[in-house]
CSV table of C-alpha atoms and ligand atoms in Angstrom, one decimal:
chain,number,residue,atom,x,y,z
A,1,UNK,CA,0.0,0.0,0.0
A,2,UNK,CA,2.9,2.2,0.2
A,3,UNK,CA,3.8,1.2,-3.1
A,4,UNK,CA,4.6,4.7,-5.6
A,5,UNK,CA,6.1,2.6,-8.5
A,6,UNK,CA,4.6,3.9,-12.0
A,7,UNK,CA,4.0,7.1,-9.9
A,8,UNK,CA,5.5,10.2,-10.9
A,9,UNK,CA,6.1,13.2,-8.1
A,10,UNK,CA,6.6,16.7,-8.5
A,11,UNK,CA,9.0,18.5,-5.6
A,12,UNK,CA,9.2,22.1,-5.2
A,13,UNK,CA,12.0,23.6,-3.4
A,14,UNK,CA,13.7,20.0,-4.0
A,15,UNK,CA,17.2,21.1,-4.5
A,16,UNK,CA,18.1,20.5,-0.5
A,17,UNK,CA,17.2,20.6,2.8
A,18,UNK,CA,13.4,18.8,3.9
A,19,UNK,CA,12.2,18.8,0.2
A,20,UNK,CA,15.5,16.5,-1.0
A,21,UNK,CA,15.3,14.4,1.8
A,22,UNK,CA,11.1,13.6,1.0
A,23,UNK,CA,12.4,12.8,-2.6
A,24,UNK,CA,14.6,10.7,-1.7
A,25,UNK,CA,11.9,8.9,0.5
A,26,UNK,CA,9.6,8.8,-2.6
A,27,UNK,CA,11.7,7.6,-4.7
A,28,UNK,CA,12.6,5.1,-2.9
A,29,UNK,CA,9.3,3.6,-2.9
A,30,UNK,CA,9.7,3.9,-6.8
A,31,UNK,CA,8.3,7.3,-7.4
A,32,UNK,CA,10.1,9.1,-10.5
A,33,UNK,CA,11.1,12.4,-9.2
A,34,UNK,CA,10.3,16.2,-10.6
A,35,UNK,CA,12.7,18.6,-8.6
A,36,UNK,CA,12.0,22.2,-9.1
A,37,UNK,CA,14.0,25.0,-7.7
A,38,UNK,CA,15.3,28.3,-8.0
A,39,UNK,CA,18.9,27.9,-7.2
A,40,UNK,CA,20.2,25.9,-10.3
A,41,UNK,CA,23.5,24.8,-9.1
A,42,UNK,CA,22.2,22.8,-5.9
A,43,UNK,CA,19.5,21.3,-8.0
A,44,UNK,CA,21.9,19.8,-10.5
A,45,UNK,CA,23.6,18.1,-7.6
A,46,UNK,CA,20.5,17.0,-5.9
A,47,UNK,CA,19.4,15.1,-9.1
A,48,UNK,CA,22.5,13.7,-9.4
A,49,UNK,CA,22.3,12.3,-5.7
A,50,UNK,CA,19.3,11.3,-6.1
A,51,UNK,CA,20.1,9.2,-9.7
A,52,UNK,CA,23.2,7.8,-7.5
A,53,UNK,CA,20.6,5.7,-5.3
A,54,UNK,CA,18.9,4.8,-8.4
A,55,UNK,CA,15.9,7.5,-8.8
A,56,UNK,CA,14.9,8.4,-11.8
A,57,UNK,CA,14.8,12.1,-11.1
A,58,UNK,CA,14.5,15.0,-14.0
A,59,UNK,CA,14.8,18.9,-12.5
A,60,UNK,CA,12.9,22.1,-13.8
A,61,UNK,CA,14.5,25.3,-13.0
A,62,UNK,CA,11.9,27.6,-11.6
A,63,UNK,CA,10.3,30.2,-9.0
A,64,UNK,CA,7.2,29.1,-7.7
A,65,UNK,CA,6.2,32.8,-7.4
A,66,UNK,CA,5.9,32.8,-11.1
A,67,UNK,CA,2.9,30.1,-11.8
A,68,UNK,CA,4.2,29.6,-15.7
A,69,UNK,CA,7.0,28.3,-14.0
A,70,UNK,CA,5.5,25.5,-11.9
A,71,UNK,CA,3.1,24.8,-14.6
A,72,UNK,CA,6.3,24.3,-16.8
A,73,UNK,CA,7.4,21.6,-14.5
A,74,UNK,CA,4.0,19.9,-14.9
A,75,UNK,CA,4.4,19.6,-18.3
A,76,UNK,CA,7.4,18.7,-18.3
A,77,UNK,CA,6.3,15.6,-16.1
A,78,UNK,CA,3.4,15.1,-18.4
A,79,UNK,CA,5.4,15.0,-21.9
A,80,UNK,CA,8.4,12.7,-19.6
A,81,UNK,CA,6.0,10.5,-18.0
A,82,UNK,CA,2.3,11.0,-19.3
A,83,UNK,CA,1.1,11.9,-15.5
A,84,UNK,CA,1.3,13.5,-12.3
A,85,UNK,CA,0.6,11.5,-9.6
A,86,UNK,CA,1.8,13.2,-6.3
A,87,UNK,CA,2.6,17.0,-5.9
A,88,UNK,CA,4.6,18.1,-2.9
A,89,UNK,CA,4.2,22.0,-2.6
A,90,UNK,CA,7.6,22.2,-0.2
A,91,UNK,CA,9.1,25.6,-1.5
A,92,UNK,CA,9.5,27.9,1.3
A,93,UNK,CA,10.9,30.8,2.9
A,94,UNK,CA,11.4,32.0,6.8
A,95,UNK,CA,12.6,35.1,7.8
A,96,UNK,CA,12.5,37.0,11.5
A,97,UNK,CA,11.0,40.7,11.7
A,98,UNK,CA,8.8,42.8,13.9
A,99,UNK,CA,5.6,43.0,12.9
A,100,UNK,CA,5.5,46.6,13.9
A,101,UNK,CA,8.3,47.1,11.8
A,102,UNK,CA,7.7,45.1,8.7
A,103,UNK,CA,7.4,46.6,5.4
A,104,UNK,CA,5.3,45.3,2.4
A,105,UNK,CA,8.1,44.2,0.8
A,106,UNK,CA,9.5,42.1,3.6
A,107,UNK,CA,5.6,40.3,3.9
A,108,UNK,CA,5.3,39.4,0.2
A,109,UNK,CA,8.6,37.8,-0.1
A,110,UNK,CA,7.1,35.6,2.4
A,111,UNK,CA,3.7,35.3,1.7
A,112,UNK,CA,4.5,35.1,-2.2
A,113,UNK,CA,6.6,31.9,-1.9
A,114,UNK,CA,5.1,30.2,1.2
A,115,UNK,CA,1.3,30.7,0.7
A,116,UNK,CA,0.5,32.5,-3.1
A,117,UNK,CA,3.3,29.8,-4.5
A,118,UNK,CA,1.8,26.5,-3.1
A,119,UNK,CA,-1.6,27.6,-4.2
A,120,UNK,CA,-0.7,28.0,-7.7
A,121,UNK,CA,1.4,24.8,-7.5
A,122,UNK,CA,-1.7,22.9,-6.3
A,123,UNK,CA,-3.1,24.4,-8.7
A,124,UNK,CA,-0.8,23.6,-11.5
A,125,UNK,CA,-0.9,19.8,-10.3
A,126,UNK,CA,-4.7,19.4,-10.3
A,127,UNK,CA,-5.0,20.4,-13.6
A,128,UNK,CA,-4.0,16.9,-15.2
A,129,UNK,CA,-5.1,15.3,-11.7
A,130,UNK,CA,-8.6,16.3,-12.9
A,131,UNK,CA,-8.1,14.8,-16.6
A,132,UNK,CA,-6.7,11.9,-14.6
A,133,UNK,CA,-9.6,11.5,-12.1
A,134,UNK,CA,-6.7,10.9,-9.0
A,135,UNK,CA,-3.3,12.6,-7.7
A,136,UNK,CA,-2.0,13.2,-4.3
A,137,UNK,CA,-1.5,16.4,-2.9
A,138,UNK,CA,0.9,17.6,-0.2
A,139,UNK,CA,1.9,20.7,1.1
A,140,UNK,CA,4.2,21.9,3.6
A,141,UNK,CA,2.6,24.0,6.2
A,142,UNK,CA,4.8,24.2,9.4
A,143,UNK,CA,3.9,23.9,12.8
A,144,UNK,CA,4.4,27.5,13.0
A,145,UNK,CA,0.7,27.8,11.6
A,146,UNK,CA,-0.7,26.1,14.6
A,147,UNK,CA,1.5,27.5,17.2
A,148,UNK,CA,3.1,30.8,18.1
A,149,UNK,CA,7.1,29.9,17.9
A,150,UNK,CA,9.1,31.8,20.6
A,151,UNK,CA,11.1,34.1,21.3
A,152,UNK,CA,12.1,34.8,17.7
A,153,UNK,CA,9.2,37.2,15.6
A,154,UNK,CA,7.9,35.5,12.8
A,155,UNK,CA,4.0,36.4,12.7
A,156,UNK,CA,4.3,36.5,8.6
A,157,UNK,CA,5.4,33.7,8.7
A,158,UNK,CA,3.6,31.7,10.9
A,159,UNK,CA,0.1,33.4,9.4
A,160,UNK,CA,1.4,32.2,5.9
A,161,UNK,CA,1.7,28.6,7.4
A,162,UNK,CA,-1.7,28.9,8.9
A,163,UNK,CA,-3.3,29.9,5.3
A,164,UNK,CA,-1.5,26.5,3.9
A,165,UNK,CA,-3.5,24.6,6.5
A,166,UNK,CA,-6.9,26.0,5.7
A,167,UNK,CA,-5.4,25.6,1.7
A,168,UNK,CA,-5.1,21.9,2.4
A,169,UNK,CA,-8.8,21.6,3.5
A,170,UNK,CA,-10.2,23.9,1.5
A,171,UNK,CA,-9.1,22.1,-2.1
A,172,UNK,CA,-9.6,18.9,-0.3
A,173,UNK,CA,-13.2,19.9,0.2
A,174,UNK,CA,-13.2,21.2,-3.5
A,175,UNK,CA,-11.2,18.7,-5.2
A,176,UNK,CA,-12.8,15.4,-3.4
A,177,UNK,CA,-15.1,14.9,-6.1
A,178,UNK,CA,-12.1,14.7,-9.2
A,179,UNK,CA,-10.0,11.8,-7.0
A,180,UNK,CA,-7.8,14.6,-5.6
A,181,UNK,CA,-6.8,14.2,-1.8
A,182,UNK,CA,-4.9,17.2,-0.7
A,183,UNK,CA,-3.2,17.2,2.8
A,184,UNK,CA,-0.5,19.1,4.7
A,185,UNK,CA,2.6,18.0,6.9
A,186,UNK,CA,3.5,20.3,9.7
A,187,UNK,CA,7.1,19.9,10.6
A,188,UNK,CA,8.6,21.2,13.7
A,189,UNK,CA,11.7,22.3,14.0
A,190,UNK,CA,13.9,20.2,11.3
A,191,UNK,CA,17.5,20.6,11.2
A,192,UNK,CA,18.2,21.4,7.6
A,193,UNK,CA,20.2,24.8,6.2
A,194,UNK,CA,17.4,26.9,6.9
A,195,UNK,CA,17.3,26.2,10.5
A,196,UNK,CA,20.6,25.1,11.7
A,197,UNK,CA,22.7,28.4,12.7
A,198,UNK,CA,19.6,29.2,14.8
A,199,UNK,CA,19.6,25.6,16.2
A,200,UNK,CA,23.5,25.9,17.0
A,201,UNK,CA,22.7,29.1,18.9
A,202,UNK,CA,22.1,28.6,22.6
A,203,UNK,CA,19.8,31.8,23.0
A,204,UNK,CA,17.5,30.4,20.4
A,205,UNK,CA,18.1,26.6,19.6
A,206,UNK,CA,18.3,26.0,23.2
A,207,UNK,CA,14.9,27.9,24.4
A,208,UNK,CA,13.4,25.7,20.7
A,209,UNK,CA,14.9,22.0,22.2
A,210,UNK,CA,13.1,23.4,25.7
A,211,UNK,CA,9.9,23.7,24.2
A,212,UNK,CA,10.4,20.7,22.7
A,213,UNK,CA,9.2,17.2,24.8
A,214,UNK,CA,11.8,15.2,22.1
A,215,UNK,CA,14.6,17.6,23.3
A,216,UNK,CA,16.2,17.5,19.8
A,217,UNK,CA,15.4,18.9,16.2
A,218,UNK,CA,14.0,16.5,13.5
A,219,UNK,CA,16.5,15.1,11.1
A,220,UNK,CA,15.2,15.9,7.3
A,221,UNK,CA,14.9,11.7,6.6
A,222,UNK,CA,12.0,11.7,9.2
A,223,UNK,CA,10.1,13.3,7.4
A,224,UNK,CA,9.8,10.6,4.8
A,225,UNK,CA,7.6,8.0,6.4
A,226,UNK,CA,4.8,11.1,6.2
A,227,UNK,CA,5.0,12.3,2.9
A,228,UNK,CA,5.0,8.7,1.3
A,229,UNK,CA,2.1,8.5,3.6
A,230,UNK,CA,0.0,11.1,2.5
A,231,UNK,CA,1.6,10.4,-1.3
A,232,UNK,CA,0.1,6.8,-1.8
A,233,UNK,CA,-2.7,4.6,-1.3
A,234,UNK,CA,-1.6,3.8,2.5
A,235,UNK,CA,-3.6,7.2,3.0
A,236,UNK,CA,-6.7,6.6,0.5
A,237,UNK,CA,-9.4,7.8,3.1
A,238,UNK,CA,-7.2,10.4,4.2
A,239,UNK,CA,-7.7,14.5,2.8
A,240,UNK,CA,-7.9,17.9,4.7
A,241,UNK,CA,-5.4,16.6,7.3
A,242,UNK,CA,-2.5,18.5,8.3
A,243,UNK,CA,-0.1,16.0,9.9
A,244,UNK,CA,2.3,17.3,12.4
A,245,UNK,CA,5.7,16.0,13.2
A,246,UNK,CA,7.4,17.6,15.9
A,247,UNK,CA,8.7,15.9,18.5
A,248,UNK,CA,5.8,16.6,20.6
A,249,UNK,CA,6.2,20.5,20.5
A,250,UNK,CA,3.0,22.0,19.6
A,251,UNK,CA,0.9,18.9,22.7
A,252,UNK,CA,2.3,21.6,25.5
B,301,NAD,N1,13.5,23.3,8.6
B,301,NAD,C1,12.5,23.4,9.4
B,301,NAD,O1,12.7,23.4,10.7
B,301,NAD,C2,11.1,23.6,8.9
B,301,NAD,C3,10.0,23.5,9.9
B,301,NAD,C4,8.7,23.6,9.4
B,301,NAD,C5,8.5,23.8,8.1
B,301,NAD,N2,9.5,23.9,7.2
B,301,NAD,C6,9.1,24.2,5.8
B,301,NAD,O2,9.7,23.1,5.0
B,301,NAD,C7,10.0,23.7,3.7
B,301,NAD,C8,11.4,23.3,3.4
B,301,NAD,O3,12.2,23.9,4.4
B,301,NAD,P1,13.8,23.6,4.5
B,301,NAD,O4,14.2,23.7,5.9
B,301,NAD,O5,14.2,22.4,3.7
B,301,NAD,O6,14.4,24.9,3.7
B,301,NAD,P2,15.7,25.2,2.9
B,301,NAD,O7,15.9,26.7,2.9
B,301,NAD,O8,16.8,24.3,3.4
B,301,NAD,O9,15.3,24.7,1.4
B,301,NAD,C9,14.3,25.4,0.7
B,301,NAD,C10,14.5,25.1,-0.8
B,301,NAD,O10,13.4,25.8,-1.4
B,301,NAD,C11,14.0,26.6,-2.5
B,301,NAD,N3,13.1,27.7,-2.7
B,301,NAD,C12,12.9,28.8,-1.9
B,301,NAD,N4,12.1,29.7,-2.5
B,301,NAD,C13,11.8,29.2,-3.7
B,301,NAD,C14,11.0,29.7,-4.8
B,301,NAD,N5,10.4,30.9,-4.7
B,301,NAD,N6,10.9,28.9,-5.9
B,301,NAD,C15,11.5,27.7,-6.0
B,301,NAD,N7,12.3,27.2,-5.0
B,301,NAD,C16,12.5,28.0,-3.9
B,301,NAD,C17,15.4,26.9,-2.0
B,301,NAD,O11,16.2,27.3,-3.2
B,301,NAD,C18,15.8,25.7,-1.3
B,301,NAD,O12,16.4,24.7,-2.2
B,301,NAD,C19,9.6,25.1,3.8
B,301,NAD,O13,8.3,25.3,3.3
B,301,NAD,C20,9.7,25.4,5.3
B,301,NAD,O14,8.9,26.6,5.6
B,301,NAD,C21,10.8,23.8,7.6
């Protein structure tokens, strides 16, 4: 039931960090791999690493700010492979400000990537899900849009999480009917590139392992039993659901 050969996935923000390591899950439970990201150098070298454990993995440079861009990638998939069976909207951004100081600039570069772009990537995926009458849909919220991290201030970034959450159910809701589950993972804190000088730093990693009953960050790989999870059949009653793994942060 957890079988993803024949399937194909698309991966945004693939080129490292938590979206590698889910690729590397999925394909190795057979699922041919779509990287797309905006940095073109990593992404060459994640494709290679993940052909070196014997994925068949193809990359698509892109922004998913730009939705001609993701739907590129979809086609791409489409004339490689003739379908798109899992979408994994993973592209993301975090940055810390002041909501009393933040300027409009600073809340669409996060906003644009982390809620606008997996919109239009769902939205790019369920085109040919629809013709297909199935597909899997997964996005990365955080647990940042169920909780209010401390001490660092995040609010745009924790209210763009949140919108992915309600995202999740609300094209769950509207997508049920064309075979399209759509559901969200909400990681805690993960110790990938984006995260680990703030992990190393005792005035911020420490208060985060505190908080956190586990007393450690996540490593990227465990994040790979959930998204080939949600991604096949083992999950085929399953939509709407955000799925949080955290070490047990956001139960205190
Ligand atoms: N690391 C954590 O602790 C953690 C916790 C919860 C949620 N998340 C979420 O998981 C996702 C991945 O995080 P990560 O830690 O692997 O981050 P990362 O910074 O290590 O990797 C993100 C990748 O996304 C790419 N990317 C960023 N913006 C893009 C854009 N506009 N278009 C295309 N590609 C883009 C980057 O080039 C990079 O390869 C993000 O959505 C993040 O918010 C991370």
């Amino acid at each position: 039931m957890f079988d993803l050969r024949e399937r194909t996935a698309l991966m945004t923000g693939g080129a490292r960090g938590l979206g590698l390591a889910m690729a590397h899950a999925l394909g190795a439970h057979g699922a041919r791999i779509m990287l797309l990201d905006r940095d073109e150098a990593t992404l060459s070298v994640a494709a290679a690493e993940l052909r070196a454990a014997g994925i068949e993995a193809r990359t698509s440079i892109g922004d998913v700010t730009v939705p001609a861009d993701t739907v590129r990638a979809v086609d791409a998939m489409r004339t490689a492979w003739g379908r798109v069976d899992v979408c994994v909207c993973n592209a993301g951004v975090a940055r810390n400000a002041h909501a009393h100081e933040m300027t409009l600039d600073e809340w669409n570069a996060i906003i644009s990537v982390n809620l606008t772009g997996v919109f239009f990537t769902a939205q790019a995926c369920a085109r040919p899900m629809i013709e297909q009458r199935s597909g899997s849909i997964v996005m990365i919220a955080s647990m940042s849009g169920k909780i209010v991290n401390v001490p660092q201030p995040q609010a745009a970034y924790n209210i763009s999480k949140a919108g992915v959450i309600m995202a999740a159910k609300s094209l769950a809701v509207e997508w049920a009917p064309h075979g399209i589950r759509v559901n969200a993972i909400a990681p805690g804190y993960m110790r990938t590139e984006m995260t680990a000088p703030f992990i190393a730093d005792p005035a911020l990693g420490g208060v985060w392992m505190d908080l956190t009953p586990m007393r450690r960050p996540g490593e990227p790989a465990e994040l790979g039993g959930a998204v080939v999870y949600l991604a096949s059949d083992a999950s085929s009653f399953v939509t709407g659901h955000t799925l949080v793994v955290d070490g047990g942060y956001v139960v205190r």
